Coordinates of N, CA and C in Angstrom, one line a residue:
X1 N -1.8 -102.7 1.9 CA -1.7 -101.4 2.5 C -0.5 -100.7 2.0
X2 N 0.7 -101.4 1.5 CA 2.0 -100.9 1.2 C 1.6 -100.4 -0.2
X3 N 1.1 -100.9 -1.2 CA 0.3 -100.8 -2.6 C -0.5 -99.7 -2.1
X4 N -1.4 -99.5 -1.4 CA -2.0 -98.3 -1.1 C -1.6 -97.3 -1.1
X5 N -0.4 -96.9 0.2 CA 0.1 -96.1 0.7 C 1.0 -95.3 -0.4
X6 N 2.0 -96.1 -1.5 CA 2.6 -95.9 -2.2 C 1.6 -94.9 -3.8
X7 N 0.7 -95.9 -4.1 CA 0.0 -95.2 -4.9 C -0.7 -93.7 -4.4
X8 N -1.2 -94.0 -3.2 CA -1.6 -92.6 -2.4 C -0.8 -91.5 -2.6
X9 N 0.2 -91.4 -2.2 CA 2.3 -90.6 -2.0 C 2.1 -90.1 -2.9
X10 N 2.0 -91.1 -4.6 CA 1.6 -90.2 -5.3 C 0.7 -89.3 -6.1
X11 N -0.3 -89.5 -5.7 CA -1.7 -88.7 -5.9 C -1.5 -87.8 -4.8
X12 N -1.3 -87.9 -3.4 CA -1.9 -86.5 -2.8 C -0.6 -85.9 -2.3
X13 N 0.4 -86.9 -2.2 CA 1.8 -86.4 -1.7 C 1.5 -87.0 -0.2
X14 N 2.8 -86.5 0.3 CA 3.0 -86.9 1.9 C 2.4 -86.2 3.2
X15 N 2.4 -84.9 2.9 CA 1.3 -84.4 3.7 C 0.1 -84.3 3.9
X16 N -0.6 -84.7 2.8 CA -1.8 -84.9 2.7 C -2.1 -86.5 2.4
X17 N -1.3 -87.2 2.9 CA -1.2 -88.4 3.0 C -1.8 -88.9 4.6
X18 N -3.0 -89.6 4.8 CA -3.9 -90.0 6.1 C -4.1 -91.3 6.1
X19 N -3.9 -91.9 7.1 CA -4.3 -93.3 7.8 C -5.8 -94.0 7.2
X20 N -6.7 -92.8 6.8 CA -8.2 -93.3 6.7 C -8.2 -93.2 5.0
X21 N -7.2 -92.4 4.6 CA -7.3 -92.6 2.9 C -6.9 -93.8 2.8
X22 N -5.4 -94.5 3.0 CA -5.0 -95.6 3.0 C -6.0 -96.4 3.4
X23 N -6.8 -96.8 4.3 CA -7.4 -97.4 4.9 C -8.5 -97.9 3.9
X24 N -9.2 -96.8 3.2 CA -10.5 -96.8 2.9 C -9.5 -97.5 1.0
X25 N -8.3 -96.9 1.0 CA -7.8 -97.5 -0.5 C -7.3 -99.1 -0.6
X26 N -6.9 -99.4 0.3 CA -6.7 -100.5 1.2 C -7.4 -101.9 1.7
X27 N -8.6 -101.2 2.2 CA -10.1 -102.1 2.0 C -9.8 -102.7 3.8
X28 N -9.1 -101.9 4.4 CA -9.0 -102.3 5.7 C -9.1 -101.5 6.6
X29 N -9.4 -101.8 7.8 CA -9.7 -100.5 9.0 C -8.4 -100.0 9.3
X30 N -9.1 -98.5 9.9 CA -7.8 -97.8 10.2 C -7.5 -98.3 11.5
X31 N -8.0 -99.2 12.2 CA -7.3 -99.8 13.7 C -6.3 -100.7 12.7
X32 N -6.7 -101.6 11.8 CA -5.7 -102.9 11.2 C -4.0 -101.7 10.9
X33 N -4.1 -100.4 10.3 CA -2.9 -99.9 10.1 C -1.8 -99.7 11.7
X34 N -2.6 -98.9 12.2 CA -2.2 -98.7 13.4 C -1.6 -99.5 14.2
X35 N -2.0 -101.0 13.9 CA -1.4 -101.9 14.6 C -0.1 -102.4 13.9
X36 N 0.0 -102.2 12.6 CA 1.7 -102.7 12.4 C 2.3 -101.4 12.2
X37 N 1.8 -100.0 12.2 CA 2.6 -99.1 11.6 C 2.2 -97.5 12.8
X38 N 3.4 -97.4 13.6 CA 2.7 -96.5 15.1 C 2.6 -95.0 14.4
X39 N 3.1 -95.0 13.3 CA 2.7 -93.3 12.4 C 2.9 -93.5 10.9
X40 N 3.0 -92.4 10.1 CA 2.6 -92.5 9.2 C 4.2 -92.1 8.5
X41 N 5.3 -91.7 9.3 CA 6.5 -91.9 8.5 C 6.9 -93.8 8.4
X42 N 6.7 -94.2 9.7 CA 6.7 -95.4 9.1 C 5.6 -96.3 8.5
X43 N 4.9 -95.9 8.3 CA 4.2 -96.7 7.3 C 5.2 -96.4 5.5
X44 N 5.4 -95.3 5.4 CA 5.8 -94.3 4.3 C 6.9 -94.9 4.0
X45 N 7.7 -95.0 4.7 CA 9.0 -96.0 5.0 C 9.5 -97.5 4.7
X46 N 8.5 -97.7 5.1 CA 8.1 -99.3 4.6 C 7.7 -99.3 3.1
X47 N 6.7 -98.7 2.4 CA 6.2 -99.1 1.3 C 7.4 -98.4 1.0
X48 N 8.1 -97.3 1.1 CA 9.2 -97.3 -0.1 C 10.5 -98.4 -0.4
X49 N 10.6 -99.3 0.7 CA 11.6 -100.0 1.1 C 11.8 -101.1 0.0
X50 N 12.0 -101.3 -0.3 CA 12.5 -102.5 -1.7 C 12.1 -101.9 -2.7
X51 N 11.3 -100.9 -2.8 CA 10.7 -100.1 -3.9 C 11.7 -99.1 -4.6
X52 N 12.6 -98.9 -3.9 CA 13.5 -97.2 -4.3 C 14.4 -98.0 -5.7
X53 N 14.7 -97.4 -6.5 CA 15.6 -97.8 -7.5 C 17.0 -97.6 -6.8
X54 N 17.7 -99.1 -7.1 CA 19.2 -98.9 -6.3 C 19.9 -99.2 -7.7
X55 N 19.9 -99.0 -8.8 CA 20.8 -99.6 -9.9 C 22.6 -99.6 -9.3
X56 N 23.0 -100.7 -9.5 CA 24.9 -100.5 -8.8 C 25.2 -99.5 -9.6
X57 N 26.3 -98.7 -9.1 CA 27.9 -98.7 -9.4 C 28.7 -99.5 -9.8
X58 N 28.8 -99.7 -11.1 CA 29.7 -99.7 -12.0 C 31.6 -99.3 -11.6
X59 N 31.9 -99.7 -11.0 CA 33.3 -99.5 -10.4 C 34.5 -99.1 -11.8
X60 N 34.9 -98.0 -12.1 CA 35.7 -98.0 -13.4 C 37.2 -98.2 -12.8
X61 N 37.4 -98.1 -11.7 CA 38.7 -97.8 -11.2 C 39.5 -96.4 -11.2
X62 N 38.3 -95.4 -12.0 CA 38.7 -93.9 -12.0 C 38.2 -93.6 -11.1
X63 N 38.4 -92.6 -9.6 CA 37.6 -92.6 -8.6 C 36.8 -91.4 -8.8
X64 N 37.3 -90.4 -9.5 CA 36.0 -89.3 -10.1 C 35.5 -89.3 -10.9
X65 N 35.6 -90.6 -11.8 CA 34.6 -91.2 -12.5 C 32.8 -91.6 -11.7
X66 N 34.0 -92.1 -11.1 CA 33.0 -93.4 -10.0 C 32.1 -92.8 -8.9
X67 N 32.9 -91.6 -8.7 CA 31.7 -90.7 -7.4 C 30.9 -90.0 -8.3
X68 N 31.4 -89.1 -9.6 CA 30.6 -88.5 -10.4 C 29.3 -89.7 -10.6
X69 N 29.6 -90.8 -10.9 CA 28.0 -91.8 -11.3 C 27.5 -91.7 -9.9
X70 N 27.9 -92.2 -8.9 CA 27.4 -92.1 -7.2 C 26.2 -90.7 -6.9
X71 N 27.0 -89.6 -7.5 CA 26.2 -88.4 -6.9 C 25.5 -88.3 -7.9
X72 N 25.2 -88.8 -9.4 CA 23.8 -88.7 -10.4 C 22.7 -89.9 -9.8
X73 N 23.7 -91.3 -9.5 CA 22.8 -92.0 -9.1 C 21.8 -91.5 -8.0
X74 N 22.5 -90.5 -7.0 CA 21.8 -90.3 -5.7 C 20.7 -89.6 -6.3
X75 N 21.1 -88.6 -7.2 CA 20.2 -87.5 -7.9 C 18.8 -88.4 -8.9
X76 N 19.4 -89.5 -9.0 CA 18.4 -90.4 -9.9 C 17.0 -90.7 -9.1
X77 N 18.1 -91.1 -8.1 CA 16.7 -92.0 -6.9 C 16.1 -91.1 -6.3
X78 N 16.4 -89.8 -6.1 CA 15.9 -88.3 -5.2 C 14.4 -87.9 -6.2
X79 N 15.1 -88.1 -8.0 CA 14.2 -87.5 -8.4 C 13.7 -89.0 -8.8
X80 N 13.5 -90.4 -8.6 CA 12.8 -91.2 -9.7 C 11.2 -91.4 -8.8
X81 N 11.1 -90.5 -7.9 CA 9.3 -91.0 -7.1 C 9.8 -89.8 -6.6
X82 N 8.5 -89.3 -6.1 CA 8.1 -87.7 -5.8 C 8.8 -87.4 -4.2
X83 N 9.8 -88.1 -4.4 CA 11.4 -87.6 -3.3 C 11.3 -86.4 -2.9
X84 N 11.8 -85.7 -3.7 CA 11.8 -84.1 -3.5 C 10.6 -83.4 -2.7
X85 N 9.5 -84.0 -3.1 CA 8.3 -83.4 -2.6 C 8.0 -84.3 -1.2
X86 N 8.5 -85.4 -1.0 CA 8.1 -86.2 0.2 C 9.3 -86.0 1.4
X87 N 10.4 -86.0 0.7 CA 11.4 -86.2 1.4 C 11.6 -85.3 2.9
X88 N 11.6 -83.9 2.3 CA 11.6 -82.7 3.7 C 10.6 -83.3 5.0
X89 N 9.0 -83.7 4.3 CA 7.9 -83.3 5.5 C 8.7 -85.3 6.2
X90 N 8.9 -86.2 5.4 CA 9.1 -87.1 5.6 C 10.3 -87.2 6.9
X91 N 11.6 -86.4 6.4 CA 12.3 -86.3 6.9 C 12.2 -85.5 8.6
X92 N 10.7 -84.7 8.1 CA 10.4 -83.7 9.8 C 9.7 -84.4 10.6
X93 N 9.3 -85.4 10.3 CA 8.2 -86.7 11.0 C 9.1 -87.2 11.7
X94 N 10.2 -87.9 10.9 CA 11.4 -88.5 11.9 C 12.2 -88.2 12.5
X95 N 12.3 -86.7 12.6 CA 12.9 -85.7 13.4 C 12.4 -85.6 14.5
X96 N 11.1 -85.5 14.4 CA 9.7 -85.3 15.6 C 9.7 -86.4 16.7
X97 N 9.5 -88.0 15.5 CA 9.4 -89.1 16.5 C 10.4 -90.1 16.2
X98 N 11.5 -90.3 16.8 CA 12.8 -90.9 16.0 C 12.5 -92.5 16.2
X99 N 11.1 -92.4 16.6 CA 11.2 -94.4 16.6 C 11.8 -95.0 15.0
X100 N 11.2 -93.5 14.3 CA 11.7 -93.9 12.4 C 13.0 -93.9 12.0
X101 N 13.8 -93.3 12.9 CA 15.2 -93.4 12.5 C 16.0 -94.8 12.1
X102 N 15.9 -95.6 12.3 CA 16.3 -96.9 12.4 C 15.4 -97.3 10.7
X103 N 14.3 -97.6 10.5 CA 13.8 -97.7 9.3 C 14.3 -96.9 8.1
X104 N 14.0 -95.6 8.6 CA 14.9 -94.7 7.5 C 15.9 -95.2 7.2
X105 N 17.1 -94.8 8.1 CA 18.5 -95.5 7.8 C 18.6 -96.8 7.2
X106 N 17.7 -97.7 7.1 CA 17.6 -99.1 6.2 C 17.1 -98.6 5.2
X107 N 16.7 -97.6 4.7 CA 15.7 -97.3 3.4 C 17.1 -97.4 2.8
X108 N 18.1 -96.3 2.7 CA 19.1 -95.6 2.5 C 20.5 -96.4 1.9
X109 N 20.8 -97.4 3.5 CA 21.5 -97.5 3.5 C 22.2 -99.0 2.5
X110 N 21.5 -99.1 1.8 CA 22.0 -100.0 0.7 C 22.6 -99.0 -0.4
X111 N 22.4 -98.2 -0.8 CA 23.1 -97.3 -1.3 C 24.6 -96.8 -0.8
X112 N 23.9 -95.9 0.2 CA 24.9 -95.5 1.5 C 26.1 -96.5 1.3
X113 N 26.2 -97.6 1.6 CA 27.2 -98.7 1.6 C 27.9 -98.9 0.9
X114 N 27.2 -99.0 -0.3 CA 28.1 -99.2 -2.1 C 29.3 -98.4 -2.4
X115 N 28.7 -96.6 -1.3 CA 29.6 -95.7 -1.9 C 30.5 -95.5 -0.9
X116 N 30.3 -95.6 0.4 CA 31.5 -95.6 1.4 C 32.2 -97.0 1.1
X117 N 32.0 -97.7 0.7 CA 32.8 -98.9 0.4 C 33.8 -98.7 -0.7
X118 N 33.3 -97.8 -1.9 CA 33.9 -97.5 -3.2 C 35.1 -96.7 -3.0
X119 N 34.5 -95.6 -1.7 CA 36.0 -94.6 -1.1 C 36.4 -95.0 -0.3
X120 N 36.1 -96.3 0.4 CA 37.2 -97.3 1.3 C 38.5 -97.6 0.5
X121 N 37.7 -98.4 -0.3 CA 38.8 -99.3 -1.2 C 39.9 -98.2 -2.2
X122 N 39.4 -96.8 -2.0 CA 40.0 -95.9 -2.8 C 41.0 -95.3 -1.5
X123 N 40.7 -95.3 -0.3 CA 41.5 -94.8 0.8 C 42.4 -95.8 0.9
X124 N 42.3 -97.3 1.0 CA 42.8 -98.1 1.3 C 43.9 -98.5 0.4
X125 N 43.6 -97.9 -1.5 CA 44.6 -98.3 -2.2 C 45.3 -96.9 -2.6
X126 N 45.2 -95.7 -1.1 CA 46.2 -94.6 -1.4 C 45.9 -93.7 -2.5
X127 N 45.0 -93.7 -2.8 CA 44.2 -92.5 -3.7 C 43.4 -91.8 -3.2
X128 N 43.1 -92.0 -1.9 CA 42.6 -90.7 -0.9 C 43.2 -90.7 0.8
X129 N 43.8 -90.0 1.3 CA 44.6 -89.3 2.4 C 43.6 -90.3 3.5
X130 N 44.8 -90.9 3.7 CA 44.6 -92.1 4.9 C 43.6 -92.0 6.1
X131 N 43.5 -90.5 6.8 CA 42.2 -90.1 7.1 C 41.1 -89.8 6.9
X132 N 40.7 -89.6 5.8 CA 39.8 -89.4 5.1 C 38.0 -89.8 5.7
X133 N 37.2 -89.2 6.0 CA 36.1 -89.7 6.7 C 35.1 -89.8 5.5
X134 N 35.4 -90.9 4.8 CA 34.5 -91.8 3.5 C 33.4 -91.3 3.8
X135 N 32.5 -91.9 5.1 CA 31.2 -91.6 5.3 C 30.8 -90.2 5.7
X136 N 31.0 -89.5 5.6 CA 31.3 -88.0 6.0 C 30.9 -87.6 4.2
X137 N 31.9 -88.2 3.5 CA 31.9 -87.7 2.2 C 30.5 -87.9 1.8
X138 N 30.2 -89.1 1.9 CA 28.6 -89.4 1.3 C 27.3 -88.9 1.9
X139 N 27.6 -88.4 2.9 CA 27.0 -87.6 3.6 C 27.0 -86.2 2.8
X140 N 28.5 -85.5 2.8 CA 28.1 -84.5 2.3 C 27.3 -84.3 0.7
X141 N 27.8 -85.0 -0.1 CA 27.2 -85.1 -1.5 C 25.7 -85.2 -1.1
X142 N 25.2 -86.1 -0.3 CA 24.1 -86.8 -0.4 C 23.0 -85.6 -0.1
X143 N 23.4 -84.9 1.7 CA 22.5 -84.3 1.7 C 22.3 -82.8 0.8
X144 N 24.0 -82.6 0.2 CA 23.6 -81.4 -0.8 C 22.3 -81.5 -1.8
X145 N 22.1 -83.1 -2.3 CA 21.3 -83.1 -3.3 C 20.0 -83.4 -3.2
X146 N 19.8 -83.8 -1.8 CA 18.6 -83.7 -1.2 C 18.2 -82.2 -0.9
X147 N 18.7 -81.2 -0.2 CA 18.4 -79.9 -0.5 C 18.4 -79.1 -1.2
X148 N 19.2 -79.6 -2.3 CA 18.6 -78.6 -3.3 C 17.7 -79.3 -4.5
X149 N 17.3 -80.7 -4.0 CA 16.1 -81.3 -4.9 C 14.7 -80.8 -4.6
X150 N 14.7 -80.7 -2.9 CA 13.7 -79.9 -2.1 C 13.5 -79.0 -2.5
X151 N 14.4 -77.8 -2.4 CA 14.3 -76.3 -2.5 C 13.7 -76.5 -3.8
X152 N 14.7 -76.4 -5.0 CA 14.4 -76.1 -6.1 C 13.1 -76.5 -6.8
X153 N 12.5 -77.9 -6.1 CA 11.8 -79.2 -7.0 C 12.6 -79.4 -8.4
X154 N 13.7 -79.2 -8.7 CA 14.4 -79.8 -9.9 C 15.2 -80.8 -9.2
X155 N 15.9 -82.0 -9.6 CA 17.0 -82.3 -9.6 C 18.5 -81.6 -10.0
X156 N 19.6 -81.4 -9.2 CA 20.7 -80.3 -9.5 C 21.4 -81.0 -11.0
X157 N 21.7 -79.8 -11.4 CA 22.1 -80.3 -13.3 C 23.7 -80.5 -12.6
X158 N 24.3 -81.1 -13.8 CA 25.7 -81.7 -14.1 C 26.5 -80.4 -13.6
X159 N 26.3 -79.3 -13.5 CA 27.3 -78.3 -12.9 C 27.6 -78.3 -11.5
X160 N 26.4 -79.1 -10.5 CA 26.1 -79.2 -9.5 C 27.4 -80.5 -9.2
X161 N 27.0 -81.2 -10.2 CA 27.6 -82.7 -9.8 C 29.0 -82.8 -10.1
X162 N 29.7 -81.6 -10.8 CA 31.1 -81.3 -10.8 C 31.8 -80.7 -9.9
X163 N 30.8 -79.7 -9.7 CA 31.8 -78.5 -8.1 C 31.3 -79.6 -7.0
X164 N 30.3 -80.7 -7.1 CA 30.7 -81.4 -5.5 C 31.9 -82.3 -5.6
X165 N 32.0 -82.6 -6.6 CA 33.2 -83.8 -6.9 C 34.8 -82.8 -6.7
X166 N 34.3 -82.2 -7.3 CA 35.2 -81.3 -7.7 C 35.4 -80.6 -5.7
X167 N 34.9 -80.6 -4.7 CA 34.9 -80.2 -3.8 C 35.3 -81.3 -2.7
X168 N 35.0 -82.2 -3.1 CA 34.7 -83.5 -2.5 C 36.5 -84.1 -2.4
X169 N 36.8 -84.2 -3.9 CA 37.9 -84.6 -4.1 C 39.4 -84.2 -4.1
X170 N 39.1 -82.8 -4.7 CA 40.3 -82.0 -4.2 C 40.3 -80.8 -3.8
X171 N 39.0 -80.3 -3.2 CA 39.0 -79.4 -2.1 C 38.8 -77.8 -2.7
X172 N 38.4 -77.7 -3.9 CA 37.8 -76.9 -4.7 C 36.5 -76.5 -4.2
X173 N 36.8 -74.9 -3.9 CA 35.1 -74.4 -3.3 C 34.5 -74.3 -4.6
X174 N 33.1 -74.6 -4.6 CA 32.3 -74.2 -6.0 C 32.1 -72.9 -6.2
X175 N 32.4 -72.5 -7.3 CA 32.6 -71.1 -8.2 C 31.4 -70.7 -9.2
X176 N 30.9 -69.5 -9.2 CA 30.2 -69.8 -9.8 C 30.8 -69.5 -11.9
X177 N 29.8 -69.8 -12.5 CA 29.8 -70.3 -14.0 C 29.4 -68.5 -14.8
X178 N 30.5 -68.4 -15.5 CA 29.9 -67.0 -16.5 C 30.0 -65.8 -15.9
X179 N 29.4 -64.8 -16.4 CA 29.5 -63.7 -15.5 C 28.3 -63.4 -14.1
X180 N 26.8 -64.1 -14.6 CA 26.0 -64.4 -13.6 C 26.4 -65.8 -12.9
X181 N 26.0 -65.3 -11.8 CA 25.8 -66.6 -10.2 C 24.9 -67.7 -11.2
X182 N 25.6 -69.1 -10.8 CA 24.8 -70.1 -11.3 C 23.9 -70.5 -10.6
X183 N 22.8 -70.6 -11.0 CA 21.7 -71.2 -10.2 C 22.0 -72.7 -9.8
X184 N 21.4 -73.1 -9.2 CA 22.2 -74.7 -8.1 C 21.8 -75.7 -9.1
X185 N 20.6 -75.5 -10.3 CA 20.0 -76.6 -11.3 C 21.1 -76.6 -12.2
X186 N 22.3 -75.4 -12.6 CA 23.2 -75.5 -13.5 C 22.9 -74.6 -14.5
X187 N 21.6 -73.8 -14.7 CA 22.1 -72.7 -15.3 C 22.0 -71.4 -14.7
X188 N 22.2 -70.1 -15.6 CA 22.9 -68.9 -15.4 C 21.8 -68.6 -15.0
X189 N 22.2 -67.6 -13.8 CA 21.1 -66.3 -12.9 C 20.8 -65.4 -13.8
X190 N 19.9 -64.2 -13.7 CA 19.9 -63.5 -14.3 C 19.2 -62.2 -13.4

């Protein structure tokens, strides 16, 4: 059913994603779904769960080295399965019925951890301001690159992944590039 569901996601996408497609792709009744999975974010939830690419972090000991890889990696796994296109309606399901919240947050949170752990040990060895709200940080990167993976359907280019670091780290508002406004993918408006 998880094989199902996953191959489904990407042929019709998530909104057009149904209990009786899976079912009928599945070779099982749509009562057998229903009984381990109470909607269809978490069914969605489940099949991506061991599935999402987590490649580590590579620790350099440069810390804007190290978030710069963090906020591509995020942009990696946003764009390496049809994220961008699932992520919003997926995200408005669990918004709707938060029994998914808890699942979600385990999708995530193996990632999540690697990187608040990486600006722990960077607060902790005095290279970022003793108050510092780490998870706050990963938060902000995270969901910038989630909305503008959505919006755009691109992944945000290397200009994006500078002014957040660059914003993140020492407090630099992002500017825009040239004489036209940069578009959020990294190049010029017109």
């Amino acid at each position: 059913m998880l094989r199902a569901t996953k191959d489904l996601l990407g042929e019709v996408g998530y909104q057009r994603l149904a209990f009786e497609g899976v079912a009928r792709r599945a070779g099982v009744s749509k009562a057998t779904i229903y009984r381990w999975w109470p909607n269809k974010a978490a069914l969605v939830i489940e099949a991506l769960s061991g599935r999402v690419p987590l490649p580590p972090i590579n620790e350099t000991g440069d810390l804007e080295a190290d978030l710069r890889t963090a906020v591509r990696l995020t942009i990696e796994l946003v764009s390496a399965m049809p994220t961008c296109l699932i992520l919003p309606a997926l995200l408005a399901d669990v918004i709707e019925d938060p029994t998914g919240t808890g699942a979600f947050a385990e999708l995530i949170e193996p990632r999540r951890a690697s990187v608040v752990n990486l600006l722990e040990r960077a607060r902790n060895e005095g290279r970022l301001p003793p108050d510092t709200d780490t998870s706050l940080m990963v938060d902000i990167y995270s969901g910038a690159v989630v909305y503008l993976a959505a919006v755009n359907r691109t992944p945000p280019g290397e200009a994006v992944v500078d002014q957040l670091v660059s914003l993140l780290l020492h407090g630099h508002l992002p500017v825009s590039r040239g004489s036209a406004p940069a578009d959020r993918d990294g190049s010029s408006g017109g």
